[in-house]
Coordinates of C-alpha atoms in Angstrom, one line a residue:
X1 CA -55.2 213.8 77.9
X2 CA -52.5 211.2 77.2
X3 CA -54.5 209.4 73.8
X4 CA -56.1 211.1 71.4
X5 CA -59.8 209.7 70.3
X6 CA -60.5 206.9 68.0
X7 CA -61.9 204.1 67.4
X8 CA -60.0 202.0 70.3
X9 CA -57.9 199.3 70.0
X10 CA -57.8 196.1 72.6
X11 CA -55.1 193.7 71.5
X12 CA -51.7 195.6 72.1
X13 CA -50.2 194.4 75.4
X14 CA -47.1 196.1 75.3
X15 CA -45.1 192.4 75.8
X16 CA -46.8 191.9 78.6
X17 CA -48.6 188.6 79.6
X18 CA -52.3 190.3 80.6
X19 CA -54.3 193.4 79.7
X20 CA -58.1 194.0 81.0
X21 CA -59.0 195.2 77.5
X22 CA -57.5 192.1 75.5
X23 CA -60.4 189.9 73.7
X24 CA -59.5 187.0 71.5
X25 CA -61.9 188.9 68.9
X26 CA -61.6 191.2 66.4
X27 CA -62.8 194.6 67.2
X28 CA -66.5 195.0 66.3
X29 CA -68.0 198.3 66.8
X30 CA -71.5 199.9 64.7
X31 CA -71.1 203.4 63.5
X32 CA -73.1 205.9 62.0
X33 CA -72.7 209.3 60.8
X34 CA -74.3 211.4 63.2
X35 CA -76.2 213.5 61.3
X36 CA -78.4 212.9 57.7
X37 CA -78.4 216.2 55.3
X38 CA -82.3 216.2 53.1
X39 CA -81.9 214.0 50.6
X40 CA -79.6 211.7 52.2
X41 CA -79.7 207.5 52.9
X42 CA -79.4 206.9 56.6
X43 CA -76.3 204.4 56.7
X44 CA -74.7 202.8 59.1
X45 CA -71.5 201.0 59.4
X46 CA -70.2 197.5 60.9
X47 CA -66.3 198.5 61.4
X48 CA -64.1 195.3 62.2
X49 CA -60.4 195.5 62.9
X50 CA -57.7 192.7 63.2
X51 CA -60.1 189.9 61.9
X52 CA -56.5 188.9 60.5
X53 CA -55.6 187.8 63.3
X54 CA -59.1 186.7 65.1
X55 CA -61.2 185.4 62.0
X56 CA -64.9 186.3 61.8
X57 CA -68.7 185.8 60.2
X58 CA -70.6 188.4 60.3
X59 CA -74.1 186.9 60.3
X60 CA -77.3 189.7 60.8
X61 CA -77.5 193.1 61.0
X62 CA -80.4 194.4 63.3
X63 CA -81.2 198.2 64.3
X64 CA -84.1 199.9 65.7
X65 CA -84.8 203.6 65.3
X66 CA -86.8 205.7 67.7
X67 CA -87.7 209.2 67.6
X68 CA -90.5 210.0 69.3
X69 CA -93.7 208.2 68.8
X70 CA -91.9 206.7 65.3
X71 CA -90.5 203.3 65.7
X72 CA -88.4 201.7 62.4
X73 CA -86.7 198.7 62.5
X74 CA -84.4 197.1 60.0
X75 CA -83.1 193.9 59.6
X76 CA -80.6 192.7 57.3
X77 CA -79.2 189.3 56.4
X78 CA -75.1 189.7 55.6
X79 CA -73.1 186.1 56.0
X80 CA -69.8 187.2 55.2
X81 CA -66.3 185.7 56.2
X82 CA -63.9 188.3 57.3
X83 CA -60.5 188.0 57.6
X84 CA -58.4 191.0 56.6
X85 CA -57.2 193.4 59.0
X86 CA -59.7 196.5 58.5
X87 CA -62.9 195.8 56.8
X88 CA -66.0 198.5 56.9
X89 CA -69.5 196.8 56.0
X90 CA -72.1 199.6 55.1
X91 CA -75.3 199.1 55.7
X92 CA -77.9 201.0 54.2
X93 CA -81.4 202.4 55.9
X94 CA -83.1 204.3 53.4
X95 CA -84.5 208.0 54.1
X96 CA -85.9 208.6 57.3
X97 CA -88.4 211.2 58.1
X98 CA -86.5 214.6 59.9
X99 CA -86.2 214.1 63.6
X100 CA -83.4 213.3 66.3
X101 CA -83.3 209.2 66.3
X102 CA -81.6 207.3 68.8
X103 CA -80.7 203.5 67.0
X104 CA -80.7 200.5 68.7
X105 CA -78.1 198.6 66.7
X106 CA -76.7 194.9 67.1
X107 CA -75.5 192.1 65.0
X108 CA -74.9 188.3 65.1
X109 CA -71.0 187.1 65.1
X110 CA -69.5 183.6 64.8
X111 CA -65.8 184.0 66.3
X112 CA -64.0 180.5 67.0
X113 CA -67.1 178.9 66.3
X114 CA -69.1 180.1 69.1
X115 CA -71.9 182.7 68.2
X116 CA -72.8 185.6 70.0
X117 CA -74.9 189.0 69.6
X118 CA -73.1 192.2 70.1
X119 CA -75.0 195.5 70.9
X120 CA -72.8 198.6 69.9
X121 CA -69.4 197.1 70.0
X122 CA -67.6 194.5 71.9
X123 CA -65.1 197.1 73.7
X124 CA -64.4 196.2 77.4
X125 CA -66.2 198.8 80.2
X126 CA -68.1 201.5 77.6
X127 CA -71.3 202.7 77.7
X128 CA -73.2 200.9 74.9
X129 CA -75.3 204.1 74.1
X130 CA -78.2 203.8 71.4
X131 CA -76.5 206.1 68.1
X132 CA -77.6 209.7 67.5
X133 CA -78.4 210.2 64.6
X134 CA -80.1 213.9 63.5
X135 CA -82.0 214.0 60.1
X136 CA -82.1 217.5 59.3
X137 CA -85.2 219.4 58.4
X138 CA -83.0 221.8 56.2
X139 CA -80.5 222.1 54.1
X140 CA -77.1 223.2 55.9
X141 CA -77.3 227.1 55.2
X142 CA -73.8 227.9 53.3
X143 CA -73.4 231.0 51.3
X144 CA -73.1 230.5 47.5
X145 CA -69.5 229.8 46.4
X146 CA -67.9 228.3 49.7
X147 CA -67.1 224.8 50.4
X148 CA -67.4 222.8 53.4
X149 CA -65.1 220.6 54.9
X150 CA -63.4 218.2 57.7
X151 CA -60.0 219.4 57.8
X152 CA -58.8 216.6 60.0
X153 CA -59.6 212.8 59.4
X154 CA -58.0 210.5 59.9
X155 CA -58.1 207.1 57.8
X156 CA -57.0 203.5 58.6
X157 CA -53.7 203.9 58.1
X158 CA -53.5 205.7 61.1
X159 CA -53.2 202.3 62.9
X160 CA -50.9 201.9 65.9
X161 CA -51.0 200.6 69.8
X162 CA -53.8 202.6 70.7
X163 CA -56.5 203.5 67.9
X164 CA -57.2 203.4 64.2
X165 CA -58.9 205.1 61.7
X166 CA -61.8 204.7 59.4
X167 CA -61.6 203.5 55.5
X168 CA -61.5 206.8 52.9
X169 CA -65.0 205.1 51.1
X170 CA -66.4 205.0 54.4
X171 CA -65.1 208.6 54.6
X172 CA -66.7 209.8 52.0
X173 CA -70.0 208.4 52.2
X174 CA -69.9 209.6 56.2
X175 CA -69.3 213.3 54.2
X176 CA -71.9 213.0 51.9
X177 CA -74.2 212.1 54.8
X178 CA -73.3 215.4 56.8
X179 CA -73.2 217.5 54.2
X180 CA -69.4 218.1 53.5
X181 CA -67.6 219.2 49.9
X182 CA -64.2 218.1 50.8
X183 CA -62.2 216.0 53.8
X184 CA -58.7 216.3 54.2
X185 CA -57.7 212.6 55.1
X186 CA -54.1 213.6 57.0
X187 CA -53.0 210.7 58.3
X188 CA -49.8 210.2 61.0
X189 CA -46.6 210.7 59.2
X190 CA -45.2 207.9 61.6
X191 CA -48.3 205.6 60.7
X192 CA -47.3 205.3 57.3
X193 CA -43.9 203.7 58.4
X194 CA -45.6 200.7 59.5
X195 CA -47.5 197.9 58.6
X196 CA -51.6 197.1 58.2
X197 CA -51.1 193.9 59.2
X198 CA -48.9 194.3 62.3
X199 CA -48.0 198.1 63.5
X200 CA -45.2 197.3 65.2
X201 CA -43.2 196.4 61.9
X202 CA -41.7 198.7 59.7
X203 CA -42.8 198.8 55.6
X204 CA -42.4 201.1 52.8
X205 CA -43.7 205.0 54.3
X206 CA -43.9 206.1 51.0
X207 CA -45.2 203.0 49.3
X208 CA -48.1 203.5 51.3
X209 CA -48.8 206.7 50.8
X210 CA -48.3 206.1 47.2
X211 CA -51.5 203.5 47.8
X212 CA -53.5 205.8 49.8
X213 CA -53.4 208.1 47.4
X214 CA -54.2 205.9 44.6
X215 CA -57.1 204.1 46.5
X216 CA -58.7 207.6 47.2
X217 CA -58.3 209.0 43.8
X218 CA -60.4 206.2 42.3
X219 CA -63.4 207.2 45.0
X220 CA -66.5 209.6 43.2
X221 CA -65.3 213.4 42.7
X222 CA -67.8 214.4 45.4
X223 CA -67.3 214.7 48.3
X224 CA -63.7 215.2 47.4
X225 CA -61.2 213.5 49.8
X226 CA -57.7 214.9 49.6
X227 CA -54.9 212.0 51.0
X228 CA -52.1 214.2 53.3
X229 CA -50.3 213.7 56.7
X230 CA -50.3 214.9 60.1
X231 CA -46.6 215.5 60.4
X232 CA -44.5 214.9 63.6
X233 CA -42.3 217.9 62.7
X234 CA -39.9 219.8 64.8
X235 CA -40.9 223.1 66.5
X236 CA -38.5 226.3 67.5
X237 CA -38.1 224.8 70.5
X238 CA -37.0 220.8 69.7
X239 CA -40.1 219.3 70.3
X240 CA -43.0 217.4 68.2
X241 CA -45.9 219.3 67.4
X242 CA -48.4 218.3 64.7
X243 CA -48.6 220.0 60.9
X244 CA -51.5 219.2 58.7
X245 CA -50.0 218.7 55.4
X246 CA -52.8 218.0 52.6
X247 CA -52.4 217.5 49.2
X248 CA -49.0 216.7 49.2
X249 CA -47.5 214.9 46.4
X250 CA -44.6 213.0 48.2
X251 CA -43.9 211.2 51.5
X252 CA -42.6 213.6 54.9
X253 CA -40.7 211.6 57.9
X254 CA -41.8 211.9 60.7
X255 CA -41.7 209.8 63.8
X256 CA -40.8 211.8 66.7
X257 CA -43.8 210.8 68.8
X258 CA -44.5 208.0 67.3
X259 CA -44.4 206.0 70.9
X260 CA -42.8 202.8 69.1
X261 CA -39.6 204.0 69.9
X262 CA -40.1 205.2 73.8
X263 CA -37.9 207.9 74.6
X264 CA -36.0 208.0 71.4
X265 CA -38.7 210.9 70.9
X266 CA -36.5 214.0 68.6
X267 CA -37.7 215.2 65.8
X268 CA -37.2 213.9 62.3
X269 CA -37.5 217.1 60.7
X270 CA -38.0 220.6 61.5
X271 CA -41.0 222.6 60.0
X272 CA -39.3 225.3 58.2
X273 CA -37.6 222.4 56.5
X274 CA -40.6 220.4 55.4
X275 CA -42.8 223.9 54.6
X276 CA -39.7 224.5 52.3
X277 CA -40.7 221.9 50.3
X278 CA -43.8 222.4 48.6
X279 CA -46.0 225.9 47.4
X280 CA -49.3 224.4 49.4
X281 CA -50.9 225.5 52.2
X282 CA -49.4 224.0 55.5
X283 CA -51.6 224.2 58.8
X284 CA -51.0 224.1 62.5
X285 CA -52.7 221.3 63.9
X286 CA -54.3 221.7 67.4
X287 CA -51.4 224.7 68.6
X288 CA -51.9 224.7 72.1
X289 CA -53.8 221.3 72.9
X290 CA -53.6 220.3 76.7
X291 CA -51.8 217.7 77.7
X292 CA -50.5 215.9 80.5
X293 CA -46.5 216.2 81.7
X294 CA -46.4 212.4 80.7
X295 CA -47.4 213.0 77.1
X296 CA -44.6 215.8 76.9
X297 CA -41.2 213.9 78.5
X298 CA -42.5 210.4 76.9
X299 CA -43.3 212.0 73.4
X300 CA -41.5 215.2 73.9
X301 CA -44.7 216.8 72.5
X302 CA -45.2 220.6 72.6
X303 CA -46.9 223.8 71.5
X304 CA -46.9 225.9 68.5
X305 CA -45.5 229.5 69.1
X306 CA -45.2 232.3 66.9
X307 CA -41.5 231.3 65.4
X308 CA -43.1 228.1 64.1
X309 CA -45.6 230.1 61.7
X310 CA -42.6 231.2 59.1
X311 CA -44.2 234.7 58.8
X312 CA -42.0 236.2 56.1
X313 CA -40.8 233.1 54.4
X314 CA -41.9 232.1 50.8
X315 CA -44.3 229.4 52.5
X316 CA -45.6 230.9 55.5
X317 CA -48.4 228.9 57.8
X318 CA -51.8 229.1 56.0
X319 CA -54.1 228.8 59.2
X320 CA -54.3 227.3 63.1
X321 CA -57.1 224.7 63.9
X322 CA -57.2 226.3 67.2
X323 CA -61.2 224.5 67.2
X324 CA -60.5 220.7 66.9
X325 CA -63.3 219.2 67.5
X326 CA -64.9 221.1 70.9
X327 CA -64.5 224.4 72.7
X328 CA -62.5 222.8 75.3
X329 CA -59.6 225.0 76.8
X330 CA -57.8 224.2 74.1
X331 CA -59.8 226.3 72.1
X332 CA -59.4 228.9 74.4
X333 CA -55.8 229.3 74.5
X334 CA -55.8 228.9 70.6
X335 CA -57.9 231.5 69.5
X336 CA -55.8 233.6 72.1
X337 CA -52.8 232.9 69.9
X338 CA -54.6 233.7 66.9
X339 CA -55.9 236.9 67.9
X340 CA -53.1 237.5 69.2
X341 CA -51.2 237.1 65.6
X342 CA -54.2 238.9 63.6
X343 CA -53.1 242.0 66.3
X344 CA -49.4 242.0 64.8
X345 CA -50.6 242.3 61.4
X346 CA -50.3 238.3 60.8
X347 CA -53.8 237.4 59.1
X348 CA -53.4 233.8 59.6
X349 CA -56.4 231.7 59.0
X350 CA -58.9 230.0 61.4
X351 CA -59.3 226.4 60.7
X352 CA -62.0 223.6 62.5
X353 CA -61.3 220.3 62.4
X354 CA -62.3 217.3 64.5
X355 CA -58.9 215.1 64.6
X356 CA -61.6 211.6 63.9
X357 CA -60.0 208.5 63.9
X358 CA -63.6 207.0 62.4
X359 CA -65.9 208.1 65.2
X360 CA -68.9 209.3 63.0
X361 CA -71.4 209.0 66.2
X362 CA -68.6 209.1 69.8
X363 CA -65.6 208.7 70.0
X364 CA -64.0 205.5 71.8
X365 CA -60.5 205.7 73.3
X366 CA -57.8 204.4 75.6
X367 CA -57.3 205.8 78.6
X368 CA -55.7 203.9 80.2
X369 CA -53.4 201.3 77.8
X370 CA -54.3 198.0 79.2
X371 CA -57.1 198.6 81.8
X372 CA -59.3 201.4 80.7
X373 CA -61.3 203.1 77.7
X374 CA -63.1 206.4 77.6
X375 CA -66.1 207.2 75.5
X376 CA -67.3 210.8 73.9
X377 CA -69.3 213.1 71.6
X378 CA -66.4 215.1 71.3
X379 CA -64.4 215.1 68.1
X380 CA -66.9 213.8 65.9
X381 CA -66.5 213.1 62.2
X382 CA -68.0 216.1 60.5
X383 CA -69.1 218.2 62.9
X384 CA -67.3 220.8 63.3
X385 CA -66.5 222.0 59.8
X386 CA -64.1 224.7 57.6
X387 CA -66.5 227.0 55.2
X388 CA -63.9 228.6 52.8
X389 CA -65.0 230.6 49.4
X390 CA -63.8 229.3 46.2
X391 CA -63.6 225.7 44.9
X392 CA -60.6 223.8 45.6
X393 CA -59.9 222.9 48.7
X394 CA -56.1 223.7 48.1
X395 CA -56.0 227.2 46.7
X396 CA -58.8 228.8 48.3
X397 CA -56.7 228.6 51.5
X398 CA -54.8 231.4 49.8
X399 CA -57.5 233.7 50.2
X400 CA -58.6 235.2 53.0
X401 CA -62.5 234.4 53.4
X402 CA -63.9 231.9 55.8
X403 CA -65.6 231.1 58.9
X404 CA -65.6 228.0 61.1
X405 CA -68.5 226.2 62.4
X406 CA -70.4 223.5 64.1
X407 CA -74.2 224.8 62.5
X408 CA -75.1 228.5 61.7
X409 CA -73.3 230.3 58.2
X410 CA -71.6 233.5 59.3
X411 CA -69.3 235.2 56.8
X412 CA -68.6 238.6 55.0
X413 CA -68.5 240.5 52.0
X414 CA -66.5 244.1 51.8
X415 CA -67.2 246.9 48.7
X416 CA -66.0 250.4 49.4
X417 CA -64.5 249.4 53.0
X418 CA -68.1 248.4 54.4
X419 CA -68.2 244.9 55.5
X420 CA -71.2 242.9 55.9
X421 CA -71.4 240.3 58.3
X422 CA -74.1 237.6 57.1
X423 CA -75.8 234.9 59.2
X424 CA -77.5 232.0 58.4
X425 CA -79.0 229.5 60.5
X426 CA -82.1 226.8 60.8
X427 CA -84.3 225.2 62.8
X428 CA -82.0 222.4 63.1
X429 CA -79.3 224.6 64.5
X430 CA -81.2 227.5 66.5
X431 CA -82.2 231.1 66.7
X432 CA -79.7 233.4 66.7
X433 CA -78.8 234.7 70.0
X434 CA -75.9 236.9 69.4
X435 CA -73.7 238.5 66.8
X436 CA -70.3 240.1 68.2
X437 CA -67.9 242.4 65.7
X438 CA -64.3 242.6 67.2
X439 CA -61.8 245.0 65.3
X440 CA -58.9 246.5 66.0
X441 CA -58.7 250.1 65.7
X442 CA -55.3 251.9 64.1
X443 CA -53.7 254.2 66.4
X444 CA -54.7 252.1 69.7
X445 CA -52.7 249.7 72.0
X446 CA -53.1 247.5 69.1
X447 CA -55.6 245.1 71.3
X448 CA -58.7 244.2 69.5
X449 CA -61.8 244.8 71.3
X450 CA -65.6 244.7 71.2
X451 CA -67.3 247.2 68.8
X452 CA -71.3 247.8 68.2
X453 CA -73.1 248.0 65.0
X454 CA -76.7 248.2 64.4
X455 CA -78.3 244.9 63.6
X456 CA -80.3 243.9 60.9
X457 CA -82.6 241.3 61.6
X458 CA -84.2 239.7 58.9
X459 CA -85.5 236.5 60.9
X460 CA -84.9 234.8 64.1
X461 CA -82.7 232.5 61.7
X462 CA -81.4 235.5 59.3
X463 CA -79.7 238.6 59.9
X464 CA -76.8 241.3 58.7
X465 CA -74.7 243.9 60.3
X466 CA -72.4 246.3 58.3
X467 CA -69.5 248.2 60.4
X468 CA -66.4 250.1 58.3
X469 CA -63.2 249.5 57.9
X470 CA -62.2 252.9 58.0
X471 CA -59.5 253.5 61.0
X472 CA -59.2 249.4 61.6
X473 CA -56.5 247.2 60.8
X474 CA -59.2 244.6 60.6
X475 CA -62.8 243.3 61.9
X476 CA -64.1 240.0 62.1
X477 CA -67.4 238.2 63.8
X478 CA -68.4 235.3 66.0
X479 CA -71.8 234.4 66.2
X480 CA -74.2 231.8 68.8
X481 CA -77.4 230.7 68.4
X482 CA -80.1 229.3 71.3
X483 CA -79.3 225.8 70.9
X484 CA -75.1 226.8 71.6
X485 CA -73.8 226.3 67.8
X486 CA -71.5 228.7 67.5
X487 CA -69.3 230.1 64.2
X488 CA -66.6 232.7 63.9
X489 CA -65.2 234.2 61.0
X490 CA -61.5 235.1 59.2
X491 CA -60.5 238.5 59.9
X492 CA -61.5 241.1 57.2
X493 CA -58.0 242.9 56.5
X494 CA -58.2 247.0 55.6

């Protein structure tokens, strides 16, 4: 895959005189988060980019929500001139009864004087699917004393030839909607180098972090948002791979694969020397993605291997969001790496992410650049989601207790070296179907591998096994339930 996902820009022609995808109109898409928590307003977004450049009036808001025999329509009058370069109009729909809706959403533009209706989004050869939206029955089952987060977002300053990103208050009310406690907003370190109003020229990096910052902390305390980067940084091996840096109280370089500069593609700066920098946790974004031989000689991008995690050094690498965003292959290969440091004694975190530029319902893309787009319900805002004990989102990736997630609760307690696997799940998110304990026993090939435990089964929805530590280096769980949401834990260490 050559471009990530993200809300898709149109306008970039890369000097030349023609592109299939180019529109003398802003980009107008309708977004909605695709799931509603109990309690929660149903809200849906108008997103418009570039309207700097291609002026517009939004006129009426119209969308119509079905789920089965229900039928709710809502209509709202807006009138507003827009002519910044990101603007994100929220639009409000009250509290629907549970069910799975599809939405039928449109609204009414004036562009150069001429007025037109546009279903979806006026992107060039998509799919204009009705939104999904699901308005849960339950409350998301979460164990008392974990937060859950996105640990991968991506904000409008991640802006360049391809995509862009959603506004942090639209962020944060997409959170609240899906139930999160905290988003890390990581944004492309090479973004920040370049202007909002054209992202082809250079501006103050850390002037606009600065503002990022700023702009997020005056947001409500809840859902926290945390302003970071996604750093081009250096691996063992000269290339660019990508490090999630939240929190972090100054501007990191890093333009490696930024594709403004072509083939001038090295590194700005290797990890151990940006890690060195700071006491917070660092993470491994996406460690052994697949991509295409293009994306690695024009980007020089690469994988993450075991040199790159610093074990040993005052800062080492808190975790590897091996699950960003699906259980794709790279998923696969990056739980292999994990386990594979969890067997050496290395008991790195898990971390699940979704890498959304926006996207709160699909993700639009390019991908092609200038002829084709891609659509998807992959890497969804919010859906798959980091459950870590404690309350800060910094510190508590210290510890070692979490799970990952795209539904059910699975996590542990130990006393006395029994551990207790606990799951949790809903109607919304399916029976359980199966638990699996995988340890690693002292003395053996030191390969973890299957072990058995008797089940206790409180509910179709609710159960616990116990296994002991005693003669393991370490056991952990994944768990799947009948409508295939799936959660693993963190290793429990001996």
């Amino acid at each position: 895959m050559l471009f990530d996902p993200d809300y898709a820009e149109m306008h970039y022609k890369f000097k030349l005189p023609w592109s299939l995808l180019y529109k003398k109109e802003p980009e107008i898409i309708i977004d909605a988060p695709f799931e509603v928590v109990p309690g929660e307003d149903t809200v849906l977004f108008i997103v418009i980019r570039e309207a700097n450049r291609f002026p517009v009036t939004i006129e009426n808001f119209e969308a119509t929500f079905t789920c089965e025999s229900v039928s709710i329509t809502k209509t709202e009058t807006i009138h507003e001139e827009v002519h910044t370069p990101f603007r994100f109009i929220p639009i409000s729909c009250g509290k629907l009864p549970s069910g799975n809706y599809k939405v039928n959403a449109s609204v009414t533009v004036q562009i150069a004087q001429k007025r037109k209706r546009i279903h979806r989004f006026n992107l060039t050869g998509l799919r204009r699917n009705p939104l999904r939206i699901a308005v849960l029955k339950e409350a998301i089952p979460k164990p008392y004393g974990y937060i859950s987060g996105d640990t991968h977002a991506h904000t409008y300053i991640s802006a360049d030839p391809v995509e862009f990103g959603a506004s942090p208050e639209a962020i944060q009310q997409a959170a609240r909607s899906v139930g999160l406690d905290f988003v890390f907003c990581t944004d492309h370190s090479y973004d920040f180098a370049f202007s909002s109003e054209n992202y082809m020229v250079r501006t103050d990096a850390s002037l606009r972090y600065q503002k990022l910052c700023e702009e997020i902390a005056e947001l409500p305390k809840h859902p926290k948002l945390i302003a970071g980067e996604e750093v081009s940084a250096g691996n063992s091996k000269g290339q660019n791979v990508h490090l999630l840096f939240p929190g972090n109280p100054f501007f990191v370089p890093g333009e490696g694969d930024c594709g403004r500069k072509w083939f001038h593609n090295k590194p700005t700066l290797p990890i151990p020397q940006i890690v060195s920098q700071t006491e917070l946790p660092c993470f491994a974004a996406h460690p052994k993605e697949q991509m295409g031989r293009l994306e690695r000689v024009v980007f020089r991008r690469g994988d993450w291997y075991e040199d790159d995690l610093l074990k040993g050094s005052k800062n080492p690498i808190a975790a590897l969001e091996f699950w960003n965003g699906s259980r794709d292959k790279g998923f696969e290969l990056g739980r292999a790496f994990w386990i594979s440091e969890l067997e050496k004694g290395n008991f790195i975190l898990p971390l699940g992410g979704n890498d959304a530029h926006g996207d709160f319902n699909e993700y639009t893309g390019v991908k092609i650049p200038l002829c084709k787009l891609k659509q998807s319900y992959a890497h969804v805002f919010g859906y798959v989601r980091t459950v870590v004990q404690g309350s800060d989102p910094l510190t508590a990736f210290r510890g070692t207790n979490l799970y990952v997630t795209d539904g059910p609760a699975l996590w542990w307690t130990c006393e006395n070296k029994l551990v207790t696997f606990h799951f949790k799940s809903s109607e919304d998110f399916g029976k359980l179907q199966k638990i699996t304990l995988f340890a690693q026993e002292f003395g053996s090939a030191k390969k973890e591998a299957p072990v058995e435990a008797p089940l206790h089964k409180i509910s179709d929805w609710e159960a616990e096994v116990q296994i002991s530590l005693v003669g393991k280096s370490y056991v952990r769980a994944e768990a799947e339930t009948d409508s295939d949401r799936f959660a693993l834990t963190s290793a429990c260490p001996a």
